XYZ file of C-alpha atoms in Angstrom:
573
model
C 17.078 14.994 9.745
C 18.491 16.888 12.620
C 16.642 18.918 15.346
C 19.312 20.662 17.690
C 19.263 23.153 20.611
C 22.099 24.051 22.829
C 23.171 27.423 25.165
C 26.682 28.790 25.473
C 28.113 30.713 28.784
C 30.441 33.732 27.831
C 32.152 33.269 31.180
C 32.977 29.522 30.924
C 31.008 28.177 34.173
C 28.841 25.159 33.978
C 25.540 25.166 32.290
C 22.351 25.446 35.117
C 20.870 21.766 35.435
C 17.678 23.359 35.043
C 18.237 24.889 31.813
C 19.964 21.252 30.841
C 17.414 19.601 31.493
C 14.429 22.040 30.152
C 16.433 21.879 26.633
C 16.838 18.673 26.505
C 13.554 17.641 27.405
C 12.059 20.492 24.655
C 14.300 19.108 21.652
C 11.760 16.340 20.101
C 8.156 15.301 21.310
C 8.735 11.947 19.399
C 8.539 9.682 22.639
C 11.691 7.376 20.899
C 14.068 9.585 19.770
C 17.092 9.901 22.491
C 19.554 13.001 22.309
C 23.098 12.928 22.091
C 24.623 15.331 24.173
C 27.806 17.180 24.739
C 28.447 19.224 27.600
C 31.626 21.424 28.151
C 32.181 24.188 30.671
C 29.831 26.710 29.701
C 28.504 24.990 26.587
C 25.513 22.282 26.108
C 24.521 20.909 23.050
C 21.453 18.563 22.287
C 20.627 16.767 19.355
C 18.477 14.607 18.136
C 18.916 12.798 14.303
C 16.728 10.069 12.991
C 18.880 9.125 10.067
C 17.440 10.003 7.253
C 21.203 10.785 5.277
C 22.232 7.802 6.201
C 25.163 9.649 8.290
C 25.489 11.877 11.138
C 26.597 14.902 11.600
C 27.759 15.265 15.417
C 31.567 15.485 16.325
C 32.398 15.421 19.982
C 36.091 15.400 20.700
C 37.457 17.858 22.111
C 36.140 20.545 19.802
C 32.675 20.136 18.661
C 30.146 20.637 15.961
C 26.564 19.733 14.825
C 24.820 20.294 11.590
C 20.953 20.060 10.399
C 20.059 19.366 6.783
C 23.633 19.001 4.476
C 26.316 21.380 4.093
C 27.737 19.909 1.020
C 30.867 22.118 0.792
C 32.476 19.956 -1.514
C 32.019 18.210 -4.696
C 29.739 16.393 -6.546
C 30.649 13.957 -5.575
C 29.248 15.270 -2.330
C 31.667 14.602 0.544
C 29.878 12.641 3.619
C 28.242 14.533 5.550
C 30.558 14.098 8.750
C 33.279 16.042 6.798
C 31.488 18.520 5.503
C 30.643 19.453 9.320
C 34.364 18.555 10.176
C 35.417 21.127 7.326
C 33.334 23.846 8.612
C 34.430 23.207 12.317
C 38.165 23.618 10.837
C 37.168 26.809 8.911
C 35.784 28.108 12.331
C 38.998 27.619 14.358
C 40.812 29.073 11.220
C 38.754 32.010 10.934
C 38.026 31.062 7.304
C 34.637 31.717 5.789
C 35.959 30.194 1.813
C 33.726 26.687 2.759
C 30.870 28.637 4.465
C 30.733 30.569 1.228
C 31.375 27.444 -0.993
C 28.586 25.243 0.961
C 25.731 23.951 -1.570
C 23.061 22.143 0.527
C 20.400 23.548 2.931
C 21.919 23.081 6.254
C 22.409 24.929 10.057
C 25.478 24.470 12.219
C 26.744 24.839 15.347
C 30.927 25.267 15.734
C 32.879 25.288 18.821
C 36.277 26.056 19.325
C 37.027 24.524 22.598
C 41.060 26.151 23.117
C 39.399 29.883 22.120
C 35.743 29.193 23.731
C 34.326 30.335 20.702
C 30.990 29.386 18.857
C 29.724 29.558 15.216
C 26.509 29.578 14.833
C 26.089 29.461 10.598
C 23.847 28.316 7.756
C 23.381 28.286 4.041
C 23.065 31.396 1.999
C 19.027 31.289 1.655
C 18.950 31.177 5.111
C 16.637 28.021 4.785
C 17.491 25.800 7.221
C 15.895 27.457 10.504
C 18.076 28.473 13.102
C 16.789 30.601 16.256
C 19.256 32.417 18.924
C 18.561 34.920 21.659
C 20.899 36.600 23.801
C 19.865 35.676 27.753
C 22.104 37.829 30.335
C 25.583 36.146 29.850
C 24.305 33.280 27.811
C 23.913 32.441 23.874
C 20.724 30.667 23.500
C 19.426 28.906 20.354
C 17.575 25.967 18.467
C 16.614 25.213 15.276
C 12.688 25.373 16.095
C 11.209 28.171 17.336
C 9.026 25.962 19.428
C 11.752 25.048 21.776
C 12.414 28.687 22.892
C 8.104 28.098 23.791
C 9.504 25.727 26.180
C 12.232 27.340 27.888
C 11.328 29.118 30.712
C 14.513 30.447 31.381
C 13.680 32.146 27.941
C 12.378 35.569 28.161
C 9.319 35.712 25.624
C 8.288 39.439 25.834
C 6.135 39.845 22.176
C 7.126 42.422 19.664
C 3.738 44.061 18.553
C 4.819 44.708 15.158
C 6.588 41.227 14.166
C 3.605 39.741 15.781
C 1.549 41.649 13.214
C 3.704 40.643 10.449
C 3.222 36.936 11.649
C -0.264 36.807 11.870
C -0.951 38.878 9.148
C 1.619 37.226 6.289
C 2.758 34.399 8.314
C 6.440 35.117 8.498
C 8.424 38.166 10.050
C 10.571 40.562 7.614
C 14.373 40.441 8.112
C 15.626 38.410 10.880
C 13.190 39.187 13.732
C 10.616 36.847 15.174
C 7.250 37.830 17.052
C 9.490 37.922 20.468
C 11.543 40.653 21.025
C 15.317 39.777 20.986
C 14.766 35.894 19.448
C 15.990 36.388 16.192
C 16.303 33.941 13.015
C 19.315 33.493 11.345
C 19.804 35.503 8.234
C 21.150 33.424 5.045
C 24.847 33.789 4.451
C 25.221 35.132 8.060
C 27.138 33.725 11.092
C 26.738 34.398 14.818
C 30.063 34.302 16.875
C 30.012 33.898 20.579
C 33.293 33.808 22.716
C 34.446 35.307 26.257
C 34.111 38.980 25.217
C 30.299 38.583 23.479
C 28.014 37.840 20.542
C 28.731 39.532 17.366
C 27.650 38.630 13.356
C 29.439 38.305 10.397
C 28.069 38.940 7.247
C 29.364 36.386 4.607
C 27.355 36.953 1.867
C 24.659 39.743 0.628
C 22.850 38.885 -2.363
C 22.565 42.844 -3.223
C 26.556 42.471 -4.593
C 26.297 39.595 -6.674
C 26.554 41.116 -10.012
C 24.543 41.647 -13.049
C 26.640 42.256 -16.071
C 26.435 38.392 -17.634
C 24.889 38.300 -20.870
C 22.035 35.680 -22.042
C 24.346 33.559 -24.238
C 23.799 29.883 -25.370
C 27.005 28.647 -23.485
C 25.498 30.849 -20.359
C 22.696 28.817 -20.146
C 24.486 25.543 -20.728
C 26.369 26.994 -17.552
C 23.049 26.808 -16.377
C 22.126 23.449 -16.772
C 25.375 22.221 -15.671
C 24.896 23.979 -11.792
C 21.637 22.361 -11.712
C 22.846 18.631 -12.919
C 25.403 19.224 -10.202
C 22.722 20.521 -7.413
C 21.043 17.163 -8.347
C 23.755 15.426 -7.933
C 24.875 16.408 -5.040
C 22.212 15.586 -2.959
C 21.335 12.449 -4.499
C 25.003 10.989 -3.471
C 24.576 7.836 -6.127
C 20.987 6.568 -5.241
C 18.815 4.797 -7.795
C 15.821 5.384 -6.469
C 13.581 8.922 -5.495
C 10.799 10.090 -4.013
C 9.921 13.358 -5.427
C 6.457 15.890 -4.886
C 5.094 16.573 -8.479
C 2.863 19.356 -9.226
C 0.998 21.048 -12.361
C 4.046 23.803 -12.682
C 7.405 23.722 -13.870
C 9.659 23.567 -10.485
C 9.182 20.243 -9.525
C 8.808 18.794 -13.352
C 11.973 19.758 -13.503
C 13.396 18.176 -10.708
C 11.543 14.912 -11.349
C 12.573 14.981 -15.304
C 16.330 15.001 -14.249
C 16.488 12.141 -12.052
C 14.317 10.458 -14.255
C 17.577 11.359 -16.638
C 19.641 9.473 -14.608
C 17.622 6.295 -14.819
C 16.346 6.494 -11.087
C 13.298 4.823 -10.119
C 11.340 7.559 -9.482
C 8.029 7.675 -7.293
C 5.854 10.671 -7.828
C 3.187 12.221 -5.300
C 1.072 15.123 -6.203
C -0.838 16.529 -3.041
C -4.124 18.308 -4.130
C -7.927 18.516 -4.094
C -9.681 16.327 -6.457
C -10.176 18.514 -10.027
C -7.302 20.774 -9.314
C -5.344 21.248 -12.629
C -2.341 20.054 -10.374
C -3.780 16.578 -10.229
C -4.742 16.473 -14.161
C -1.455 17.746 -15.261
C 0.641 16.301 -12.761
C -0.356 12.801 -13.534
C -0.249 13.681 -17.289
C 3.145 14.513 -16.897
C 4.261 11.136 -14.847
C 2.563 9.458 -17.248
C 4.799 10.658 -19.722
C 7.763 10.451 -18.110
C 7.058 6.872 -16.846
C 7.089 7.235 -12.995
C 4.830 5.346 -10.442
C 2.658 8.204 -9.354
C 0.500 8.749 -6.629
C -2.321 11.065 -5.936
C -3.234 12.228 -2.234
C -6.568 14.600 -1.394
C -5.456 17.213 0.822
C -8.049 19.773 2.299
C -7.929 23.060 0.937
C -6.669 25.352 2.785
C -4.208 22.575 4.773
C -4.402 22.910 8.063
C -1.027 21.728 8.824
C 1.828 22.194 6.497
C 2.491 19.836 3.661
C 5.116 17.311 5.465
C 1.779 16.019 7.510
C 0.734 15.089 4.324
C 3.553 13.826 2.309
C 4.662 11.865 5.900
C 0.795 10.466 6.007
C 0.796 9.006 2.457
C 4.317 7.709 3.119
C 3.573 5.390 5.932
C 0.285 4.291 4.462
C 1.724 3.777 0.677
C 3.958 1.225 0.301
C 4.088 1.669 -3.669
C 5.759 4.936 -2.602
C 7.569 4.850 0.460
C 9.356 1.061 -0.920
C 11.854 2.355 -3.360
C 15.098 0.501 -3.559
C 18.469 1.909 -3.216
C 17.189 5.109 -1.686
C 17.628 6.643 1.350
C 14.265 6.591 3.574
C 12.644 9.691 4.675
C 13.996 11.573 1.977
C 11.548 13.503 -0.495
C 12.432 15.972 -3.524
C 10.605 19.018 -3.628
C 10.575 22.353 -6.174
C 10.684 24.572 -3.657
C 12.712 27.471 -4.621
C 12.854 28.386 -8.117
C 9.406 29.968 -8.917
C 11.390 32.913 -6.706
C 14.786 32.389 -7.288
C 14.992 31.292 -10.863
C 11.378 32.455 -11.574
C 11.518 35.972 -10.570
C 7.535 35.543 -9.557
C 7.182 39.071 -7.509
C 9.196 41.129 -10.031
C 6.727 42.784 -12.089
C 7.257 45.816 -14.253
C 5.262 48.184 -12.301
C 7.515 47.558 -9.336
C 11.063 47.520 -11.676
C 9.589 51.640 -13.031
C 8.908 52.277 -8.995
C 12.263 50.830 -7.870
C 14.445 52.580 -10.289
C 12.689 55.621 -9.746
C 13.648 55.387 -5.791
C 10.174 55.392 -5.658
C 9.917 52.690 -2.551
C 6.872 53.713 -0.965
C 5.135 53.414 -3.941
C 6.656 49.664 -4.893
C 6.044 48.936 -1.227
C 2.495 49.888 -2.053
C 2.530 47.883 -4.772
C 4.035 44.812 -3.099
C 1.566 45.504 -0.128
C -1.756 45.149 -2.711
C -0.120 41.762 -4.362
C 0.353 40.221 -1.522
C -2.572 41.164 0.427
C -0.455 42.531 3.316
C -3.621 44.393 5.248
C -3.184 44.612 9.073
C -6.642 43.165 10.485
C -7.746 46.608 11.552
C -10.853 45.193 12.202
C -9.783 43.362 15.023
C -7.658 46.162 16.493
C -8.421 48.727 18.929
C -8.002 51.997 17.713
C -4.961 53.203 19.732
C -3.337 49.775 17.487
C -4.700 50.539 14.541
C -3.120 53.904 14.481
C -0.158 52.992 15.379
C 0.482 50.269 12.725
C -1.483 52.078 9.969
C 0.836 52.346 7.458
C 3.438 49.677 9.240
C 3.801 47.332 6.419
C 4.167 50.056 3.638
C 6.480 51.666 5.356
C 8.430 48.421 6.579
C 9.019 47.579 3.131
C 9.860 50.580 1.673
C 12.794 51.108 4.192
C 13.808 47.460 3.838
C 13.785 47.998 -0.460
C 15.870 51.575 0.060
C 18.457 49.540 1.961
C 19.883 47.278 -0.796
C 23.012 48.711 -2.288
C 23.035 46.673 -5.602
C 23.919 48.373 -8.920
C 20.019 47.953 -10.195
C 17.713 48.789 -7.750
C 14.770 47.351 -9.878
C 15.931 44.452 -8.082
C 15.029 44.999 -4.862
C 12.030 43.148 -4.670
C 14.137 39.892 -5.536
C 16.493 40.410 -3.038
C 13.685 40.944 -0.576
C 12.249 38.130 -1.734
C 15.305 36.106 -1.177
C 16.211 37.330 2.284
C 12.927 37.030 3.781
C 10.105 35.867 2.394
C 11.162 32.375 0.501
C 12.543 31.033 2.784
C 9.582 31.669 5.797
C 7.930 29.432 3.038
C 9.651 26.250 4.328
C 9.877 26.947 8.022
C 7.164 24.585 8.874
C 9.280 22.132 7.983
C 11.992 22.188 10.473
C 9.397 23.511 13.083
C 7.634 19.998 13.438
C 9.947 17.749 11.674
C 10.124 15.229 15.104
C 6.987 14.244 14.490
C 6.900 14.434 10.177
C 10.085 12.401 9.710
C 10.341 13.744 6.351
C 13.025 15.741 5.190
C 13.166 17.349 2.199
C 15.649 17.862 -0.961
C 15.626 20.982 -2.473
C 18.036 21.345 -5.378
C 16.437 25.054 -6.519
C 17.372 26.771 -3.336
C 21.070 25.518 -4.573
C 22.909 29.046 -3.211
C 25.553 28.477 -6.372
C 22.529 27.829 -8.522
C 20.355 30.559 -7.214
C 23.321 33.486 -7.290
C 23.812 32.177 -11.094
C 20.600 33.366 -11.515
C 21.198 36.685 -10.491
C 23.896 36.926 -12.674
C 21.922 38.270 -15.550
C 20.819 41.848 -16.268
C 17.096 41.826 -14.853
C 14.841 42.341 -17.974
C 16.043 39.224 -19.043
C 15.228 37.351 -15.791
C 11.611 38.925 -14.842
C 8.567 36.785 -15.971
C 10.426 33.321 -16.676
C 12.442 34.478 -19.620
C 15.609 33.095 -18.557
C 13.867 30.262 -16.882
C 12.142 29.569 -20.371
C 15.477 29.556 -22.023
C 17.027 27.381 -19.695
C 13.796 24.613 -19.939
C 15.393 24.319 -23.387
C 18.416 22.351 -22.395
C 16.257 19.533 -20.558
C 14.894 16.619 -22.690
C 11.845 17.670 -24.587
C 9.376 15.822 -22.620
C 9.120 18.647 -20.407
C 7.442 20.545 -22.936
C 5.445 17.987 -24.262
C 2.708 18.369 -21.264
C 1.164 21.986 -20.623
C 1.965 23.765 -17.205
C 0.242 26.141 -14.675
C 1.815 29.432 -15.069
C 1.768 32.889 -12.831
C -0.558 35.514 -14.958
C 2.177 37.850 -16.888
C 4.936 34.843 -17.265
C 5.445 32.668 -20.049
C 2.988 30.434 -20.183
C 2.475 26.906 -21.752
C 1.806 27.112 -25.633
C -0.375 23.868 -25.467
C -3.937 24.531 -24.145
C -4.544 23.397 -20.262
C -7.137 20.576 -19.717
C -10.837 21.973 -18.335
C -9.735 21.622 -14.416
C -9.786 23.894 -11.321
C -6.949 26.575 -11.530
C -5.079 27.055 -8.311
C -5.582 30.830 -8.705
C -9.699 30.863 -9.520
C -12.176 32.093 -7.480
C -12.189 30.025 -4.295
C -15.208 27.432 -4.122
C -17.574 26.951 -1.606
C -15.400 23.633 -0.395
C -12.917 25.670 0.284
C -14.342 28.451 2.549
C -16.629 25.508 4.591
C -12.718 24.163 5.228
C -11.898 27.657 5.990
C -14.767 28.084 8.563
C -14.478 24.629 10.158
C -10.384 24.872 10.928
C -11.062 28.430 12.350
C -12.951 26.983 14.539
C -11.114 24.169 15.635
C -7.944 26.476 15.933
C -9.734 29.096 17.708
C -11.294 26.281 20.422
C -7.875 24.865 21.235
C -6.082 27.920 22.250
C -8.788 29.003 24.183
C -9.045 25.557 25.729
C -5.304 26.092 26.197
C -5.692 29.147 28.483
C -4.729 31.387 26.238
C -5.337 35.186 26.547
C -6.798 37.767 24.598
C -4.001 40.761 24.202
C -4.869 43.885 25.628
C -5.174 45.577 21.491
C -7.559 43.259 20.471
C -11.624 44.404 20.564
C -13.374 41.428 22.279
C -16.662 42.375 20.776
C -14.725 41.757 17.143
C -14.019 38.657 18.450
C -16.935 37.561 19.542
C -18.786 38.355 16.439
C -15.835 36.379 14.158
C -16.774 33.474 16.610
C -20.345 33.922 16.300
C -20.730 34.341 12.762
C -18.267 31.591 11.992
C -20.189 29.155 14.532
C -23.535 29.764 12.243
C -22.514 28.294 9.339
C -20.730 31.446 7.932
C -16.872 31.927 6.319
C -16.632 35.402 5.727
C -15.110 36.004 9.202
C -13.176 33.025 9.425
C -9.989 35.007 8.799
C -10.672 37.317 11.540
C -11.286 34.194 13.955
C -8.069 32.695 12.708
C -6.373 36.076 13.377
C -7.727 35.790 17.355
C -6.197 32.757 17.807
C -2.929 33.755 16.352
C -2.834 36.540 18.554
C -3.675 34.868 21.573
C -1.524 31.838 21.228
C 1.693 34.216 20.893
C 0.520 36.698 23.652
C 0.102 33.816 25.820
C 3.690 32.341 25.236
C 4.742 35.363 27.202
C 7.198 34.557 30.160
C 7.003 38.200 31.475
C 3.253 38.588 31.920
């Protein structure tokens, strides 16, 4: 697990001390962990690594590199991870982008060529391992955690109204952008470039040309299999033991069933509310597989994102957290392939839109789904106006930019370049104080680009993913599964438990009301300011009518405190 931060100076004079020391002091809140630094003229970098792969990934001679998550570039068997990062650093100096293309794991990186003054700032071809930068006068500046630009004062923070709507409204921003205007997030498959003359991108990889011409054959889907064994493999570099998340769906049953394959001794955890067809089916299925499972109540909706949890039950379970011959600190997850293998968004109403070049109308679409609705409530009306239509149209323009040979794809690739992978940020956000880190063999890019390989009728609704179940070991189908409404679903009848997708219970909307509140007091015990766009007798009512006992408002309280927090992390104010 790595957290780094760092600032490069075009001009090759010494880093400020008070910038040093400001990013340094912002990397990790974990009172223990000490950074390992390496300063050049005109570059500083600052890491901090717990050790939970067992190796590092720093290189400081001369040249130098760091590296969050695992690059594995090579293999299985996966080379360590120090020459992974050694290999990239060489393909940076070479001006070689084969291993950035040819890199398997989830992983961000930081290059420098010392003899050119050049830096690489690069990651995997999801784009899931987070990785922030902002240009600052003559200066590259950027982190892997957003809340380390918070800290940096020498940071301008000036808020971009419409990614801040995006953010509060969805919870991610679309493209690369962030809710601050000129911090940007690293796109998957791209790399920044700094030297002496500038900043300037290189796109490595756009998952609008992979093509679609493979046909669904038997020996396809083998092929299949065989990138997934090999995803698995890779990252679990010879242990015999796992931790892995288990839920009622097919993403992590998959992951679990194949190191079970491999004769690991394999620890399950499902994370749920009690009665949730998650817990019922979950443990079903680790009881047929033979794992040591676990079951953790987790309030509904979570408050903070699931590492708090999985890190909680991991320090207080022994019978989980004590596997032997396993790495500690590191859990599987299915993140990934509902979206990437799955084709979840991709329904036919949005394929007849999209080849039509119809893109308002499948941004529509997409908009209702999702429940992408500005909180126009909350807005005053010179706001409101101005962002009526903003997410339609955001969409639409992002859809008609894909150049791909079927644009009933779009929505994948959308999918793929934005939204998935906002769904892990937490993760790397907060992971100094959740020393978990997470496996994730289904955002595999090899894996995931295989995927796309196959004309898209037979992808959309789990087809493909329903042919390819066939290759595991039959167990998998010998428990029923949640599935999305309009996908395959389970031929064996589900057990009388509480769907994920009902109609939400009272429980859930008293949760709702009582972390509004808390959320809402602690920004405004913060300080924080309400943004000039925002009606403060809206406000006042969500807080009102949430503070008597009601829910239905909660939302818009929730939305207040978003709003505030970010307006407030403004440095030009």
């Amino acid at each position: 697990m790595t957290i780094f931060a760092g600032v490069f100076r075009h001009d090759r004079q010494p880093i400020d001390e008070s910038w040093r020391g400001a990013l340094i002091s912002a990397l990790s809140r974990h009172p223990e962990d000490m950074p390992q630094v390496i300063d050049r003229p005109g570059l500083l970098l600052a890491k901090i690594d717990i050790g939970a792969f067992g190796e590092p990934a720093f290189l400081d001679e001369g040249n130098a590199a760091v590296a969050a998550g695992e690059p594995l570039v090579s293999g299985p068997p996966a080379a360590p991870r120090q020459q992974d990062l050694e290999t990239l650093l060489k393909a940076h100096i070479k001006g070689d982008a084969a291993p950035f293309l040819e890199a398997r794991g989830t992983y961000a990186a930081a290059l420098y060529d010392l003899n050119a003054h050049r830096l690489c700032l690069s990651n995997d071809r999801l784009g899931v391992r987070t990785l922030y930068w902002a240009q600052v006068g003559g200066c590259l500046v950027f982190a892997t955690a957003l809340r380390i630009f918070d800290a940096l004062p020498f940071v301008p923070k000036r808020v971009d109204n419409g990614a801040l709507h995006e953010w509060v409204t969805i919870h991610y921003c679309f493209e690369n952008r962030t809710p601050y205007a000129g911090i940007f997030m690293l796109r998957g498959g791209e790399r920044v470039v700094a030297d002496s003359s500038g900043t300037h991108t290189v796109i490595d990889w756009a998952w609008d040309q992979v093509p679609d011409d493979k046909p669904v054959t038997p020996e396809a889907v083998d092929e299949l299999y065989q990138l997934f064994q090999e995803a698995v493999d890779l990252r679990a570099r010879g242990d015999r033991g796992a931790l892995a998340l288990l839920s009622g769906g097919l993403d992590s049953r998959m992951i679990v069933t194949e190191l079970c394959r491999r004769e690991m001794d394999v620890r399950t955890l499902t994370l749920t509310w009690p009665r949730s067809l998650d817990a019922v089916l979950a443990e079903q299925y680790a009881e047929a597989l033979g794992t040591r499972h676990a079951m953790s109540e987790v309030p509904r909706p979570m408050p903070h994102d699931i590492s708090h949890y999985t890190e909680k039950v991991y320090k207080q379970d022994a019978g989980f957290r004590d596997v032997p011959d396993t790495r500690p600190g590191l859990v599987w997850a299915g993140d990934g392939g509902s979206v990437c293998l799955g084709y979840v968004n991709t329904t036919p109403k949005l394929v007849e839109a999209l080849r039509n070049r119809q893109y308002h109308e499948a941004a529509r679409i997409h908009v209702e789904r999702k429940f992408m609705r500005l909180r126009s409530t909350l807005l005053k009306r010179e706001e409101r106006e101005r962002f009526n239509r903003y997410f339609e149209d955001r969409i639409a323009g992002i859809l008609s930019s894909f150049a791909g040979r079927d644009p009933g794809r779009a929505v994948q690739w959308f999918m793929l370049t934005t939204q998935e992978r906002y769904q892990v940020t937490g993760l790397y956000e907060n992971n100094d104080l959740c020393r978990i880190e997470y496996l994730m063999p289904l955002f595999d890019p090899k894996l995931a680009a295989a995927f796309q390989r196959f004309p898209l009728d037979e992808c959309v609704g789990h087809k493909l993913y329903d042919k390819w179940m066939d290759r595991f070991p039959q167990v998998v189908r010998a428990v029923p599964w949640q599935a999305y409404a309009g996908h395959i679903a389970s031929p064996l009848p589900l057990p009388d438990a509480d769907i994920q997708w009902q109609p939400l219970s009272a429980d859930y909307h008293e949760q709702q009301r009582r972390s509004a509140l808390a959320r809402y007091k602690s920004v405004k015990d913060s300080g924080a300011s309400r943004p000039p766009f925002i009606r403060p007798e809206v406000e006042l009512a969500a807080l009102l009518f949430t503070r008597c006992g009601h829910s239905k408002l909660a939302y818009l309280l929730d939305s207040a405190s978003a709003y505030r927090a970010w307006w407030s992390a403004r440095s030009d104010l």
